[in-house]
Amino acid sequence: MTWRDTMTRRGTMTAAARTVREHAEPPARDWRTVTLRVVGAGLLIATGAIHLDLYLTGYRSIPAIGWLFLLQVIAAFGLALAVLAIPSRLVAAAAAVFPLATLGGYLLSVWIGLFGFTEVRTTAGIVAGVVEVAAFVVLAALTLAPTPAGSTTKAPARFPAEISPAIARAAARALLRRAVDLGVQLIDTADAYGPGVSEELIAPVTLPIPGTATPTHLEDNLAAAAIQLEQDEIHAITAAASRATHRATQAN
């Protein structure tokens, strides 16, 4: 490997890395979305805490209803953590449906009863209902919030589109040059790769063929190829080659 080849590859890699850095835009932080996530998670924790208090102060002794309260507490805390940790519309939508379902269960138990239990309107129940409505509004807004420009949820551009044609060609030639350095002697070309594309990339790497670096050298080689030796000249050359081979064998 020559110094020139090494410097060419380093320059190609540096230019490619610089191009990718220039095209990579840092994701924009949308503080409105962050605020909605934090507030929504806080409201879920609040409704879970209210139901945990109700469970511990008496509802755990009610058949079926006690287990539902405990399940509501676990789900509220779990969804709150998911909203904070996972920036997903699906998670936000599930978290928005949850307080609405909890409020529906409370209203159903007040109006007609649930699993044989009829709820009585209490201050804790009213506060929990208000918190659940607020949680639904906030989390629904989070679900419908537009995706900010430059967000990580934006579909990334395909990597080849980030590299200029000049850099791509330089990288291809550096790779071909390295292949030749390692002894590769067959480089496939085909029209399917593009008209003349392969040949254009390969030519600077494999040419010039020894003896054809200049038009003068090429003319000399063509003229030499046209020379026809006489039979006695061929015999003389063959004999000289045999003598040289014999001397080399004796010397060894």
GROMACS .gro file of C-alpha atoms in nm:
model
  252
    1MET     CA    1   0.000   0.000   0.000
    2THR     CA    2   0.144   0.339  -0.098
    3TRP     CA    3   0.141   0.660   0.099
    4ARG     CA    4  -0.078   0.818  -0.167
    5ASP     CA    5  -0.337   0.540  -0.139
    6THR     CA    6  -0.343   0.576   0.240
    7MET     CA    7  -0.392   0.950   0.224
    8THR     CA    8  -0.665   0.912  -0.040
    9ARG     CA    9  -0.861   0.669   0.178
   10ARG     CA   10  -0.820   0.887   0.486
   11GLY     CA   11  -0.939   1.191   0.292
   12THR     CA   12  -1.237   0.998   0.158
   13MET     CA   13  -1.340   0.873   0.504
   14THR     CA   14  -1.299   1.220   0.655
   15ALA     CA   15  -1.505   1.384   0.381
   16ALA     CA   16  -1.779   1.123   0.413
   17ALA     CA   17  -1.794   1.166   0.790
   18ARG     CA   18  -1.808   1.543   0.752
   19THR     CA   19  -2.094   1.514   0.502
   20VAL     CA   20  -2.294   1.291   0.737
   21ARG     CA   21  -2.237   1.532   1.028
   22GLU     CA   22  -2.351   1.827   0.819
   23HIS     CA   23  -2.673   1.652   0.719
   24ALA     CA   24  -2.749   1.514   1.065
   25GLU     CA   25  -2.967   1.767   1.242
   26PRO     CA   26  -3.001   1.746   1.619
   27PRO     CA   27  -3.354   1.659   1.726
   28ALA     CA   28  -3.553   1.959   1.839
   29ARG     CA   29  -3.688   1.943   2.192
   30ASP     CA   30  -4.060   2.025   2.200
   31TRP     CA   31  -4.121   2.161   2.548
   32ARG     CA   32  -4.498   2.154   2.499
   33THR     CA   33  -4.488   1.777   2.445
   34VAL     CA   34  -4.252   1.731   2.740
   35THR     CA   35  -4.487   1.935   2.960
   36LEU     CA   36  -4.788   1.729   2.852
   37ARG     CA   37  -4.604   1.406   2.929
   38VAL     CA   38  -4.497   1.520   3.274
   39VAL     CA   39  -4.838   1.662   3.366
   40GLY     CA   40  -5.021   1.358   3.229
   41ALA     CA   41  -4.797   1.121   3.422
   42GLY     CA   42  -4.843   1.330   3.737
   43LEU     CA   43  -5.222   1.313   3.706
   44LEU     CA   44  -5.208   0.936   3.659
   45ILE     CA   45  -4.996   0.907   3.972
   46ALA     CA   46  -5.244   1.129   4.157
   47THR     CA   47  -5.544   0.916   4.064
   48GLY     CA   48  -5.347   0.603   4.152
   49ALA     CA   49  -5.256   0.750   4.491
   50ILE     CA   50  -5.622   0.840   4.563
   51HIS     CA   51  -5.735   0.487   4.482
   52LEU     CA   52  -5.450   0.340   4.687
   53ASP     CA   53  -5.565   0.542   4.987
   54LEU     CA   54  -5.925   0.431   4.934
   55TYR     CA   55  -5.811   0.070   4.900
   56LEU     CA   56  -5.613   0.079   5.224
   57THR     CA   57  -5.887   0.256   5.422
   58GLY     CA   58  -6.166   0.014   5.352
   59TYR     CA   59  -6.227  -0.079   4.987
   60ARG     CA   60  -5.994  -0.379   5.004
   61SER     CA   61  -6.253  -0.560   5.217
   62ILE     CA   62  -6.521  -0.531   4.945
   63PRO     CA   63  -6.540  -0.846   4.728
   64ALA     CA   64  -6.432  -0.790   4.364
   65ILE     CA   65  -6.424  -0.410   4.410
   66GLY     CA   66  -6.114  -0.434   4.630
   67TRP     CA   67  -5.919  -0.622   4.365
   68LEU     CA   68  -6.033  -0.374   4.100
   69PHE     CA   69  -5.904  -0.085   4.313
   70LEU     CA   70  -5.567  -0.258   4.353
   71LEU     CA   71  -5.551  -0.325   3.980
   72GLN     CA   72  -5.632   0.039   3.911
   73VAL     CA   73  -5.347   0.153   4.136
   74ILE     CA   74  -5.094  -0.075   3.966
   75ALA     CA   75  -5.209   0.023   3.619
   76ALA     CA   76  -5.203   0.396   3.702
   77PHE     CA   77  -4.844   0.388   3.825
   78GLY     CA   78  -4.733   0.163   3.537
   79LEU     CA   79  -4.888   0.386   3.272
   80ALA     CA   80  -4.739   0.695   3.435
   81LEU     CA   81  -4.391   0.547   3.406
   82ALA     CA   82  -4.459   0.440   3.047
   83VAL     CA   83  -4.572   0.791   2.949
   84LEU     CA   84  -4.251   0.936   3.093
   85ALA     CA   85  -4.017   0.675   2.948
   86ILE     CA   86  -4.170   0.597   2.607
   87PRO     CA   87  -4.244   0.887   2.368
   88SER     CA   88  -4.510   0.696   2.177
   89ARG     CA   89  -4.856   0.801   2.060
   90LEU     CA   90  -4.983   0.449   2.130
   91VAL     CA   91  -4.870   0.468   2.493
   92ALA     CA   92  -5.023   0.814   2.529
   93ALA     CA   93  -5.351   0.693   2.380
   94ALA     CA   94  -5.366   0.393   2.615
   95ALA     CA   95  -5.293   0.620   2.911
   96ALA     CA   96  -5.570   0.859   2.798
   97VAL     CA   97  -5.828   0.580   2.777
   98PHE     CA   98  -5.739   0.448   3.123
   99PRO     CA   99  -5.868   0.742   3.340
  100LEU     CA  100  -6.178   0.762   3.120
  101ALA     CA  101  -6.248   0.394   3.187
  102THR     CA  102  -6.186   0.444   3.560
  103LEU     CA  103  -6.429   0.736   3.568
  104GLY     CA  104  -6.685   0.530   3.377
  105GLY     CA  105  -6.658   0.252   3.635
  106TYR     CA  106  -6.707   0.501   3.918
  107LEU     CA  107  -7.017   0.655   3.757
  108LEU     CA  108  -7.156   0.311   3.684
  109SER     CA  109  -7.115   0.207   4.047
  110VAL     CA  110  -7.292   0.529   4.161
  111TRP     CA  111  -7.585   0.506   3.922
  112ILE     CA  112  -7.669   0.134   3.901
  113GLY     CA  113  -7.407  -0.047   4.107
  114LEU     CA  114  -7.114  -0.266   4.007
  115PHE     CA  115  -7.063  -0.631   4.115
  116GLY     CA  116  -7.337  -0.586   4.372
  117PHE     CA  117  -7.178  -0.273   4.519
  118THR     CA  118  -7.334   0.075   4.499
  119GLU     CA  119  -7.097   0.367   4.549
  120VAL     CA  120  -7.184   0.669   4.762
  121ARG     CA  121  -7.079   1.013   4.650
  122THR     CA  122  -6.783   1.126   4.858
  123THR     CA  123  -6.530   1.408   4.842
  124ALA     CA  124  -6.256   1.160   4.754
  125GLY     CA  125  -6.467   1.019   4.470
  126ILE     CA  126  -6.538   1.367   4.331
  127VAL     CA  127  -6.170   1.468   4.351
  128ALA     CA  128  -6.069   1.144   4.180
  129GLY     CA  129  -6.324   1.210   3.905
  130VAL     CA  130  -6.189   1.562   3.845
  131VAL     CA  131  -5.831   1.433   3.833
  132GLU     CA  132  -5.932   1.161   3.588
  133VAL     CA  133  -6.103   1.409   3.357
  134ALA     CA  134  -5.794   1.631   3.365
  135ALA     CA  135  -5.570   1.331   3.296
  136PHE     CA  136  -5.781   1.233   2.996
  137VAL     CA  137  -5.769   1.587   2.851
  138VAL     CA  138  -5.391   1.618   2.894
  139LEU     CA  139  -5.309   1.272   2.760
  140ALA     CA  140  -5.549   1.311   2.468
  141ALA     CA  141  -5.373   1.637   2.381
  142LEU     CA  142  -5.040   1.452   2.403
  143THR     CA  143  -5.171   1.182   2.169
  144LEU     CA  144  -5.285   1.439   1.911
  145ALA     CA  145  -4.983   1.669   1.946
  146PRO     CA  146  -4.802   1.723   1.612
  147THR     CA  147  -4.459   1.572   1.570
  148PRO     CA  148  -4.194   1.845   1.606
  149ALA     CA  149  -3.962   1.916   1.315
  150GLY     CA  150  -3.635   1.728   1.349
  151SER     CA  151  -3.783   1.484   1.599
  152THR     CA  152  -3.627   1.141   1.634
  153THR     CA  153  -3.962   0.990   1.533
  154LYS     CA  154  -3.919   1.140   1.187
  155ALA     CA  155  -3.834   0.879   0.925
  156PRO     CA  156  -3.458   0.901   0.870
  157ALA     CA  157  -3.322   0.972   0.524
  158ARG     CA  158  -3.157   0.679   0.352
  159PHE     CA  159  -2.782   0.682   0.409
  160PRO     CA  160  -2.676   0.691   0.041
  161ALA     CA  161  -2.877   1.009  -0.008
  162GLU     CA  162  -2.652   1.182   0.248
  163ILE     CA  163  -2.331   1.137   0.044
  164SER     CA  164  -2.247   1.352  -0.257
  165PRO     CA  165  -2.166   1.174  -0.586
  166ALA     CA  166  -1.806   1.301  -0.576
  167ILE     CA  167  -1.746   1.147  -0.232
  168ALA     CA  168  -1.917   0.823  -0.335
  169ARG     CA  169  -1.691   0.792  -0.642
  170ALA     CA  170  -1.378   0.868  -0.440
  171ALA     CA  171  -1.476   0.604  -0.183
  172ALA     CA  172  -1.543   0.348  -0.461
  173ARG     CA  173  -1.204   0.414  -0.619
  174ALA     CA  174  -1.029   0.386  -0.283
  175LEU     CA  175  -1.199   0.049  -0.229
  176LEU     CA  176  -1.098  -0.069  -0.577
  177ARG     CA  177  -0.740   0.046  -0.522
  178ARG     CA  178  -0.727  -0.147  -0.197
  179ALA     CA  179  -0.862  -0.458  -0.373
  180VAL     CA  180  -0.589  -0.432  -0.637
  181ASP     CA  181  -0.325  -0.389  -0.363
  182LEU     CA  182  -0.449  -0.712  -0.204
  183GLY     CA  183  -0.408  -0.901  -0.530
  184VAL     CA  184  -0.757  -0.898  -0.679
  185GLN     CA  185  -0.718  -0.955  -1.055
  186LEU     CA  186  -1.079  -0.989  -1.168
  187ILE     CA  187  -1.316  -0.692  -1.138
  188ASP     CA  188  -1.659  -0.755  -1.284
  189THR     CA  189  -1.839  -0.496  -1.494
  190ALA     CA  190  -2.188  -0.502  -1.640
  191ASP     CA  191  -2.431  -0.267  -1.813
  192ALA     CA  192  -2.673  -0.324  -1.526
  193TYR     CA  193  -2.443  -0.115  -1.304
  194GLY     CA  194  -2.500   0.184  -1.532
  195PRO     CA  195  -2.367   0.277  -1.877
  196GLY     CA  196  -1.993   0.318  -1.838
  197VAL     CA  197  -2.011   0.365  -1.461
  198SER     CA  198  -1.798   0.062  -1.373
  199GLU     CA  199  -1.541   0.136  -1.642
  200GLU     CA  200  -1.511   0.499  -1.533
  201LEU     CA  201  -1.444   0.396  -1.173
  202ILE     CA  202  -1.207   0.112  -1.256
  203ALA     CA  203  -0.994   0.288  -1.519
  204PRO     CA  204  -0.799   0.523  -1.284
  205VAL     CA  205  -0.721   0.226  -1.056
  206THR     CA  206  -0.608  -0.036  -1.310
  207LEU     CA  207  -0.456   0.190  -1.578
  208PRO     CA  208  -0.209   0.262  -1.720
  209ILE     CA  209  -0.103  -0.087  -1.826
  210PRO     CA  210   0.278  -0.113  -1.801
  211GLY     CA  211   0.434   0.026  -2.120
  212THR     CA  212   0.126   0.232  -2.218
  213ALA     CA  213   0.160   0.531  -1.988
  214THR     CA  214   0.219   0.766  -2.283
  215PRO     CA  215   0.119   0.761  -2.653
  216THR     CA  216   0.488   0.713  -2.744
  217HIS     CA  217   0.516   0.401  -2.529
  218LEU     CA  218   0.196   0.264  -2.679
  219GLU     CA  219   0.323   0.325  -3.033
  220ASP     CA  220   0.654   0.153  -2.951
  221ASN     CA  221   0.472  -0.152  -2.814
  222LEU     CA  222   0.245  -0.173  -3.117
  223ALA     CA  223   0.544  -0.148  -3.347
  224ALA     CA  224   0.724  -0.420  -3.153
  225ALA     CA  225   0.419  -0.644  -3.181
  226ALA     CA  226   0.435  -0.611  -3.560
  227ILE     CA  227   0.793  -0.737  -3.582
  228GLN     CA  228   0.825  -1.087  -3.734
  229LEU     CA  229   1.140  -1.285  -3.646
  230GLU     CA  230   1.313  -1.518  -3.888
  231GLN     CA  231   1.341  -1.887  -3.803
  232ASP     CA  232   1.714  -1.868  -3.731
  233GLU     CA  233   1.657  -1.568  -3.500
  234ILE     CA  234   1.398  -1.765  -3.305
  235HIS     CA  235   1.643  -2.057  -3.272
  236ALA     CA  236   1.919  -1.821  -3.152
  237ILE     CA  237   1.690  -1.667  -2.889
  238THR     CA  238   1.579  -2.013  -2.774
  239ALA     CA  239   1.938  -2.134  -2.747
  240ALA     CA  240   2.041  -1.827  -2.549
  241ALA     CA  241   1.750  -1.880  -2.310
  242SER     CA  242   1.848  -2.245  -2.263
  243ARG     CA  243   2.208  -2.152  -2.184
  244ALA     CA  244   2.095  -1.892  -1.932
  245THR     CA  245   1.868  -2.146  -1.764
  246HIS     CA  246   2.148  -2.404  -1.753
  247ARG     CA  247   2.391  -2.158  -1.591
  248ALA     CA  248   2.133  -2.058  -1.335
  249THR     CA  249   2.070  -2.423  -1.247
  250GLN     CA  250   2.444  -2.492  -1.202
  251ALA     CA  251   2.485  -2.183  -0.986
  252ASN     CA  252   2.217  -2.309  -0.750
   0.00000   0.00000   0.00000
